[in-house]
Amino acid sequence: DAGITQSPRHKVTETGTPVTLRCHQTENHRYMYWYRQDPGHGLRLIHYSYGVKDTDKGEVSDGYSVSRSKTEDFLLTLESATSSQTSVYFCAISESPGQSNQPQHFGDGTRLSIL
Amino acid sequence: QKEVEQDPGPLSVPEGAIVSLNCTYSNSAFQYFMWYRQYSRKGPELLMYTYSSGNKEDGRFTAQVDKSSKYISLFIRDSQPSDSATYLCAMSTDSSASKIIFGSGTRLSIRP
């Protein structure tokens, strides 16, 4: 398995609190991604990074920010969590931006519940 | 209308059966087509990757793309209980991973 660790694996918090999810990789891959997965919607890209301090928005970026100060760590922050952000969050990494021979590898997810 | 439609299932078949999983899409610009397998409480893993139309085979798995009908399929031959998982189709207009649109997944259960 690709060396991807997401933490925490589960979190329950209250509306309005800040939340930070961490993705740590040991593969030295350049590209890192944050997705959310909700019933009926599949996986949707929140933000991604193409290098240290280089990030860009995905399809559903509103309410989320990211930071990447080291190659191995990609942080996702909910500044003020809302119930609509209850979801399962997946981090993915890839060596190149394409999918053909360098596919994304996914972590095992963080289950976040916002009450 | 969603760009990618996938029947959520669940689909239950006996061991050894041929399984057919399908997705339809609306964006004719999609050129890259993928199938992912996701076990419970795990992240998705890429099973098949296809560019443009045609078939691709890998062991017991065959992916088909029919761009004229905007329809893709994944066939699993000699299905095994270990194939029980959720299968996600995905597609994009270019090869960039940041542009992938995922289907919502079909839950598949293989009965021993």
PDB file of C-alpha atoms in Angstrom:
ATOM      1  CA  ASP A   1       0.000   0.000   0.000  1.00  0.00           C
ATOM      2  CA  ALA A   2       1.103   3.551  -0.723  1.00  0.00           C
ATOM      3  CA  GLY A   3       2.399   5.276   2.407  1.00  0.00           C
ATOM      4  CA  ILE A   4      -0.480   7.611   3.168  1.00  0.00           C
ATOM      5  CA  THR A   5      -1.670   8.325   6.687  1.00  0.00           C
ATOM      6  CA  GLN A   6      -4.704  10.421   7.434  1.00  0.00           C
ATOM      7  CA  SER A   7      -5.344  11.782  10.902  1.00  0.00           C
ATOM      8  CA  PRO A   8      -7.551  11.757  12.771  1.00  0.00           C
ATOM      9  CA  ARG A   9      -9.496   8.775  11.378  1.00  0.00           C
ATOM     10  CA  HIS A  10     -12.668   9.880  13.136  1.00  0.00           C
ATOM     11  CA  LYS A  11     -13.718  13.217  14.573  1.00  0.00           C
ATOM     12  CA  VAL A  12     -16.914  14.616  16.050  1.00  0.00           C
ATOM     13  CA  THR A  13     -17.103  18.340  16.601  1.00  0.00           C
ATOM     14  CA  GLU A  14     -19.584  21.172  16.910  1.00  0.00           C
ATOM     15  CA  THR A  15     -20.756  23.733  14.409  1.00  0.00           C
ATOM     16  CA  GLY A  16     -18.565  26.817  14.345  1.00  0.00           C
ATOM     17  CA  THR A  17     -15.383  25.177  15.590  1.00  0.00           C
ATOM     18  CA  PRO A  18     -12.206  25.046  13.501  1.00  0.00           C
ATOM     19  CA  VAL A  19     -11.091  21.630  12.294  1.00  0.00           C
ATOM     20  CA  THR A  20      -7.809  20.562  10.703  1.00  0.00           C
ATOM     21  CA  LEU A  21      -7.290  17.246   8.960  1.00  0.00           C
ATOM     22  CA  ARG A  22      -3.819  15.999   8.176  1.00  0.00           C
ATOM     23  CA  CYS A  23      -2.500  13.900   5.320  1.00  0.00           C
ATOM     24  CA  HIS A  24       1.024  12.546   5.626  1.00  0.00           C
ATOM     25  CA  GLN A  25       2.834  10.663   2.847  1.00  0.00           C
ATOM     26  CA  THR A  26       6.109   8.790   2.786  1.00  0.00           C
ATOM     27  CA  GLU A  27       6.281   8.403  -1.024  1.00  0.00           C
ATOM     28  CA  ASN A  28       7.775  11.826  -1.794  1.00  0.00           C
ATOM     29  CA  HIS A  29       5.052  12.394  -4.412  1.00  0.00           C
ATOM     30  CA  ARG A  30       4.650  15.907  -5.722  1.00  0.00           C
ATOM     31  CA  TYR A  31       0.867  15.972  -6.074  1.00  0.00           C
ATOM     32  CA  MET A  32      -1.579  15.745  -3.193  1.00  0.00           C
ATOM     33  CA  TYR A  33      -5.372  16.029  -3.190  1.00  0.00           C
ATOM     34  CA  TRP A  34      -8.246  16.384  -0.761  1.00  0.00           C
ATOM     35  CA  TYR A  35     -11.652  14.912  -1.648  1.00  0.00           C
ATOM     36  CA  ARG A  36     -14.918  14.552   0.167  1.00  0.00           C
ATOM     37  CA  GLN A  37     -17.265  11.609  -0.363  1.00  0.00           C
ATOM     38  CA  ASP A  38     -20.963  11.892   0.281  1.00  0.00           C
ATOM     39  CA  PRO A  39     -23.842   9.502  -0.486  1.00  0.00           C
ATOM     40  CA  GLY A  40     -25.212  10.152  -3.949  1.00  0.00           C
ATOM     41  CA  HIS A  41     -22.355  12.463  -4.927  1.00  0.00           C
ATOM     42  CA  GLY A  42     -19.302  10.285  -5.238  1.00  0.00           C
ATOM     43  CA  LEU A  43     -15.892  11.816  -4.683  1.00  0.00           C
ATOM     44  CA  ARG A  44     -15.535  15.559  -5.186  1.00  0.00           C
ATOM     45  CA  LEU A  45     -12.237  17.419  -5.262  1.00  0.00           C
ATOM     46  CA  ILE A  46     -11.839  20.133  -2.624  1.00  0.00           C
ATOM     47  CA  HIS A  47      -8.267  21.373  -3.145  1.00  0.00           C
ATOM     48  CA  TYR A  48      -5.065  19.991  -4.520  1.00  0.00           C
ATOM     49  CA  SER A  49      -1.366  20.769  -4.362  1.00  0.00           C
ATOM     50  CA  TYR A  50       1.262  20.500  -7.070  1.00  0.00           C
ATOM     51  CA  GLY A  51       4.212  21.294  -4.835  1.00  0.00           C
ATOM     52  CA  VAL A  52       5.266  22.873  -1.568  1.00  0.00           C
ATOM     53  CA  LYS A  53       3.243  26.069  -1.087  1.00  0.00           C
ATOM     54  CA  ASP A  54       1.540  25.501  -4.485  1.00  0.00           C
ATOM     55  CA  THR A  55      -2.170  24.795  -4.181  1.00  0.00           C
ATOM     56  CA  ASP A  56      -5.301  25.247  -6.245  1.00  0.00           C
ATOM     57  CA  LYS A  57      -9.057  24.982  -5.804  1.00  0.00           C
ATOM     58  CA  GLY A  58     -11.173  22.042  -6.791  1.00  0.00           C
ATOM     59  CA  GLU A  59     -14.882  21.645  -7.444  1.00  0.00           C
ATOM     60  CA  VAL A  60     -16.105  22.218  -3.855  1.00  0.00           C
ATOM     61  CA  SER A  61     -13.538  24.516  -2.221  1.00  0.00           C
ATOM     62  CA  ASP A  62     -15.864  26.980  -0.452  1.00  0.00           C
ATOM     63  CA  GLY A  63     -15.420  26.812   3.333  1.00  0.00           C
ATOM     64  CA  TYR A  64     -12.082  24.982   3.107  1.00  0.00           C
ATOM     65  CA  SER A  65      -8.463  26.069   3.062  1.00  0.00           C
ATOM     66  CA  VAL A  66      -5.285  24.051   2.650  1.00  0.00           C
ATOM     67  CA  SER A  67      -1.608  24.383   3.352  1.00  0.00           C
ATOM     68  CA  ARG A  68       1.474  22.487   2.311  1.00  0.00           C
ATOM     69  CA  SER A  69       4.679  23.602   3.963  1.00  0.00           C
ATOM     70  CA  LYS A  70       6.483  20.278   3.449  1.00  0.00           C
ATOM     71  CA  THR A  71       6.354  17.718   0.649  1.00  0.00           C
ATOM     72  CA  GLU A  72       5.022  15.051   2.975  1.00  0.00           C
ATOM     73  CA  ASP A  73       2.184  16.956   4.671  1.00  0.00           C
ATOM     74  CA  PHE A  74      -1.034  18.411   3.258  1.00  0.00           C
ATOM     75  CA  LEU A  75      -3.441  20.001   5.722  1.00  0.00           C
ATOM     76  CA  LEU A  76      -7.142  20.654   5.177  1.00  0.00           C
ATOM     77  CA  THR A  77      -8.767  23.260   7.434  1.00  0.00           C
ATOM     78  CA  LEU A  78     -12.401  24.034   8.029  1.00  0.00           C
ATOM     79  CA  GLU A  79     -12.227  27.501   9.571  1.00  0.00           C
ATOM     80  CA  SER A  80     -15.736  27.364  10.994  1.00  0.00           C
ATOM     81  CA  ALA A  81     -17.290  23.942  10.539  1.00  0.00           C
ATOM     82  CA  THR A  82     -20.897  23.620   9.378  1.00  0.00           C
ATOM     83  CA  SER A  83     -23.179  20.584   9.400  1.00  0.00           C
ATOM     84  CA  SER A  84     -23.015  20.453   5.583  1.00  0.00           C
ATOM     85  CA  GLN A  85     -19.324  19.597   5.920  1.00  0.00           C
ATOM     86  CA  THR A  86     -20.132  16.302   7.648  1.00  0.00           C
ATOM     87  CA  SER A  87     -18.534  13.821   5.274  1.00  0.00           C
ATOM     88  CA  VAL A  88     -15.775  11.317   4.714  1.00  0.00           C
ATOM     89  CA  TYR A  89     -12.588  13.064   3.629  1.00  0.00           C
ATOM     90  CA  PHE A  90      -9.973  11.318   1.511  1.00  0.00           C
ATOM     91  CA  CYS A  91      -6.450  12.363   0.766  1.00  0.00           C
ATOM     92  CA  ALA A  92      -4.767  11.147  -2.412  1.00  0.00           C
ATOM     93  CA  ILE A  93      -1.251  11.411  -3.797  1.00  0.00           C
ATOM     94  CA  SER A  94       0.246  11.000  -7.239  1.00  0.00           C
ATOM     95  CA  GLU A  95       3.697  11.243  -8.746  1.00  0.00           C
ATOM     96  CA  SER A  96       2.455  13.054 -11.845  1.00  0.00           C
ATOM     97  CA  PRO A  97      -0.669  15.091 -12.664  1.00  0.00           C
ATOM     98  CA  GLY A  98      -1.932  12.483 -15.116  1.00  0.00           C
ATOM     99  CA  GLN A  99      -3.606   9.180 -14.435  1.00  0.00           C
ATOM    100  CA  SER A 100      -2.389   6.904 -17.190  1.00  0.00           C
ATOM    101  CA  ASN A 101       0.628   5.219 -15.671  1.00  0.00           C
ATOM    102  CA  GLN A 102       0.868   7.144 -12.417  1.00  0.00           C
ATOM    103  CA  PRO A 103      -2.548   6.849 -10.819  1.00  0.00           C
ATOM    104  CA  GLN A 104      -3.637   8.478  -7.617  1.00  0.00           C
ATOM    105  CA  HIS A 105      -3.311   6.473  -4.416  1.00  0.00           C
ATOM    106  CA  PHE A 106      -5.859   7.159  -1.712  1.00  0.00           C
ATOM    107  CA  GLY A 107      -5.643   7.126   2.058  1.00  0.00           C
ATOM    108  CA  ASP A 108      -8.258   5.348   4.159  1.00  0.00           C
ATOM    109  CA  GLY A 109     -10.253   8.471   4.948  1.00  0.00           C
ATOM    110  CA  THR A 110     -11.314  10.615   7.893  1.00  0.00           C
ATOM    111  CA  ARG A 111     -14.932  10.420   9.053  1.00  0.00           C
ATOM    112  CA  LEU A 112     -15.941  13.877  10.206  1.00  0.00           C
ATOM    113  CA  SER A 113     -19.246  14.577  11.945  1.00  0.00           C
ATOM    114  CA  ILE A 114     -20.301  18.122  12.713  1.00  0.00           C
ATOM    115  CA  LEU A 115     -23.167  18.435  15.151  1.00  0.00           C
TER     116      LEU A 115
ATOM    117  CA  GLN B   1     -28.609  16.470 -14.325  1.00  0.00           C
ATOM    118  CA  LYS B   2     -25.346  15.028 -13.047  1.00  0.00           C
ATOM    119  CA  GLU B   3     -22.484  14.750 -15.498  1.00  0.00           C
ATOM    120  CA  VAL B   4     -21.976  11.108 -14.529  1.00  0.00           C
ATOM    121  CA  GLU B   5     -24.805   8.756 -13.546  1.00  0.00           C
ATOM    122  CA  GLN B   6     -24.314   5.432 -11.834  1.00  0.00           C
ATOM    123  CA  ASP B   7     -26.902   3.058 -10.399  1.00  0.00           C
ATOM    124  CA  PRO B   8     -26.185   2.835  -6.650  1.00  0.00           C
ATOM    125  CA  GLY B   9     -27.373  -0.759  -6.343  1.00  0.00           C
ATOM    126  CA  PRO B  10     -26.938  -2.766  -4.248  1.00  0.00           C
ATOM    127  CA  LEU B  11     -26.292  -5.506  -6.766  1.00  0.00           C
ATOM    128  CA  SER B  12     -26.149  -9.062  -5.413  1.00  0.00           C
ATOM    129  CA  VAL B  13     -24.994 -11.993  -7.573  1.00  0.00           C
ATOM    130  CA  PRO B  14     -23.864 -15.571  -6.871  1.00  0.00           C
ATOM    131  CA  GLU B  15     -20.203 -16.490  -6.910  1.00  0.00           C
ATOM    132  CA  GLY B  16     -18.957 -17.318 -10.391  1.00  0.00           C
ATOM    133  CA  ALA B  17     -21.451 -15.062 -12.173  1.00  0.00           C
ATOM    134  CA  ILE B  18     -20.533 -12.424 -14.722  1.00  0.00           C
ATOM    135  CA  VAL B  19     -21.110  -8.949 -13.312  1.00  0.00           C
ATOM    136  CA  SER B  20     -21.899  -5.923 -15.436  1.00  0.00           C
ATOM    137  CA  LEU B  21     -21.512  -2.447 -13.955  1.00  0.00           C
ATOM    138  CA  ASN B  22     -22.416   0.631 -15.944  1.00  0.00           C
ATOM    139  CA  CYS B  23     -22.248   4.406 -16.073  1.00  0.00           C
ATOM    140  CA  THR B  24     -23.724   6.976 -18.386  1.00  0.00           C
ATOM    141  CA  TYR B  25     -22.442  10.485 -18.891  1.00  0.00           C
ATOM    142  CA  SER B  26     -23.524  13.702 -20.541  1.00  0.00           C
ATOM    143  CA  ASN B  27     -20.265  15.490 -21.408  1.00  0.00           C
ATOM    144  CA  SER B  28     -19.118  14.399 -24.865  1.00  0.00           C
ATOM    145  CA  ALA B  29     -15.679  15.902 -24.165  1.00  0.00           C
ATOM    146  CA  PHE B  30     -14.787  13.116 -21.706  1.00  0.00           C
ATOM    147  CA  GLN B  31     -11.893  11.115 -23.115  1.00  0.00           C
ATOM    148  CA  TYR B  32     -10.372   9.344 -20.122  1.00  0.00           C
ATOM    149  CA  PHE B  33     -12.400   6.702 -18.328  1.00  0.00           C
ATOM    150  CA  MET B  34     -11.612   4.898 -15.113  1.00  0.00           C
ATOM    151  CA  TRP B  35     -13.030   2.315 -12.743  1.00  0.00           C
ATOM    152  CA  TYR B  36     -12.159   2.292  -9.059  1.00  0.00           C
ATOM    153  CA  ARG B  37     -12.881  -0.343  -6.431  1.00  0.00           C
ATOM    154  CA  GLN B  38     -13.551   0.742  -2.867  1.00  0.00           C
ATOM    155  CA  TYR B  39     -13.780  -1.676   0.025  1.00  0.00           C
ATOM    156  CA  SER B  40     -15.713  -0.691   3.127  1.00  0.00           C
ATOM    157  CA  ARG B  41     -13.878   1.864   5.274  1.00  0.00           C
ATOM    158  CA  LYS B  42     -11.060   2.112   2.725  1.00  0.00           C
ATOM    159  CA  GLY B  43      -9.997   4.541   0.033  1.00  0.00           C
ATOM    160  CA  PRO B  44     -10.664   3.850  -3.661  1.00  0.00           C
ATOM    161  CA  GLU B  45      -8.066   2.020  -5.746  1.00  0.00           C
ATOM    162  CA  LEU B  46      -7.743   2.297  -9.519  1.00  0.00           C
ATOM    163  CA  LEU B  47      -8.795  -0.868 -11.360  1.00  0.00           C
ATOM    164  CA  MET B  48      -8.948   0.117 -15.002  1.00  0.00           C
ATOM    165  CA  TYR B  49      -7.914   3.132 -17.062  1.00  0.00           C
ATOM    166  CA  THR B  50      -9.043   3.621 -20.656  1.00  0.00           C
ATOM    167  CA  TYR B  51      -8.451   6.365 -23.164  1.00  0.00           C
ATOM    168  CA  SER B  52     -11.179   7.058 -25.735  1.00  0.00           C
ATOM    169  CA  SER B  53     -13.343   4.224 -27.025  1.00  0.00           C
ATOM    170  CA  GLY B  54     -12.890   0.486 -27.093  1.00  0.00           C
ATOM    171  CA  ASN B  55     -12.216  -2.363 -24.736  1.00  0.00           C
ATOM    172  CA  LYS B  56      -9.480  -3.062 -22.244  1.00  0.00           C
ATOM    173  CA  GLU B  57      -8.971  -6.351 -20.458  1.00  0.00           C
ATOM    174  CA  ASP B  58      -7.024  -7.104 -17.301  1.00  0.00           C
ATOM    175  CA  GLY B  59      -7.430 -10.589 -15.897  1.00  0.00           C
ATOM    176  CA  ARG B  60     -11.066 -11.107 -14.938  1.00  0.00           C
ATOM    177  CA  PHE B  61     -11.915  -7.445 -15.571  1.00  0.00           C
ATOM    178  CA  THR B  62     -12.946  -5.874 -18.884  1.00  0.00           C
ATOM    179  CA  ALA B  63     -13.695  -2.193 -19.363  1.00  0.00           C
ATOM    180  CA  GLN B  64     -15.736  -1.016 -22.338  1.00  0.00           C
ATOM    181  CA  VAL B  65     -16.283   2.527 -23.557  1.00  0.00           C
ATOM    182  CA  ASP B  66     -18.960   3.482 -26.080  1.00  0.00           C
ATOM    183  CA  LYS B  67     -18.532   7.192 -26.703  1.00  0.00           C
ATOM    184  CA  SER B  68     -21.325   7.310 -29.278  1.00  0.00           C
ATOM    185  CA  SER B  69     -23.791   6.237 -26.581  1.00  0.00           C
ATOM    186  CA  LYS B  70     -21.956   7.990 -23.733  1.00  0.00           C
ATOM    187  CA  TYR B  71     -21.900   4.695 -21.865  1.00  0.00           C
ATOM    188  CA  ILE B  72     -19.139   2.788 -20.090  1.00  0.00           C
ATOM    189  CA  SER B  73     -19.157  -0.668 -18.579  1.00  0.00           C
ATOM    190  CA  LEU B  74     -17.046  -2.842 -16.327  1.00  0.00           C
ATOM    191  CA  PHE B  75     -17.432  -6.618 -16.606  1.00  0.00           C
ATOM    192  CA  ILE B  76     -16.182  -8.986 -13.942  1.00  0.00           C
ATOM    193  CA  ARG B  77     -15.890 -12.645 -14.962  1.00  0.00           C
ATOM    194  CA  ASP B  78     -15.896 -15.552 -12.516  1.00  0.00           C
ATOM    195  CA  SER B  79     -16.870 -13.211  -9.688  1.00  0.00           C
ATOM    196  CA  GLN B  80     -15.477 -13.961  -6.243  1.00  0.00           C
ATOM    197  CA  PRO B  81     -16.665 -12.949  -2.753  1.00  0.00           C
ATOM    198  CA  SER B  82     -13.503 -10.807  -2.560  1.00  0.00           C
ATOM    199  CA  ASP B  83     -14.964  -8.699  -5.389  1.00  0.00           C
ATOM    200  CA  SER B  84     -17.660  -7.459  -2.994  1.00  0.00           C
ATOM    201  CA  ALA B  85     -17.067  -3.714  -2.832  1.00  0.00           C
ATOM    202  CA  THR B  86     -18.336  -0.417  -4.168  1.00  0.00           C
ATOM    203  CA  TYR B  87     -17.287   0.302  -7.747  1.00  0.00           C
ATOM    204  CA  LEU B  88     -16.878   3.901  -8.845  1.00  0.00           C
ATOM    205  CA  CYS B  89     -16.697   5.012 -12.429  1.00  0.00           C
ATOM    206  CA  ALA B  90     -14.783   8.189 -13.183  1.00  0.00           C
ATOM    207  CA  MET B  91     -13.956  10.228 -16.249  1.00  0.00           C
ATOM    208  CA  SER B  92     -12.224  13.397 -17.348  1.00  0.00           C
ATOM    209  CA  THR B  93     -11.684  15.599 -20.363  1.00  0.00           C
ATOM    210  CA  ASP B  94      -7.908  15.509 -20.044  1.00  0.00           C
ATOM    211  CA  SER B  95      -5.389  13.323 -18.285  1.00  0.00           C
ATOM    212  CA  SER B  96      -5.082  15.618 -15.297  1.00  0.00           C
ATOM    213  CA  ALA B  97      -6.140  14.045 -12.038  1.00  0.00           C
ATOM    214  CA  SER B  98      -7.558  17.376 -10.891  1.00  0.00           C
ATOM    215  CA  LYS B  99     -10.291  17.213 -13.523  1.00  0.00           C
ATOM    216  CA  ILE B 100     -11.754  13.797 -12.724  1.00  0.00           C
ATOM    217  CA  ILE B 101     -15.515  13.517 -12.235  1.00  0.00           C
ATOM    218  CA  PHE B 102     -16.587  10.485 -10.195  1.00  0.00           C
ATOM    219  CA  GLY B 103     -19.828   8.551 -10.264  1.00  0.00           C
ATOM    220  CA  SER B 104     -21.523   7.918  -6.949  1.00  0.00           C
ATOM    221  CA  GLY B 105     -20.677   4.205  -6.956  1.00  0.00           C
ATOM    222  CA  THR B 106     -22.463   0.843  -7.218  1.00  0.00           C
ATOM    223  CA  ARG B 107     -22.413  -1.500  -4.228  1.00  0.00           C
ATOM    224  CA  LEU B 108     -21.710  -5.060  -5.325  1.00  0.00           C
ATOM    225  CA  SER B 109     -22.133  -8.162  -3.190  1.00  0.00           C
ATOM    226  CA  ILE B 110     -20.998 -11.612  -4.346  1.00  0.00           C
ATOM    227  CA  ARG B 111     -22.814 -14.437  -2.539  1.00  0.00           C
ATOM    228  CA  PRO B 112     -20.695 -17.563  -1.819  1.00  0.00           C
TER     229      PRO B 112
END
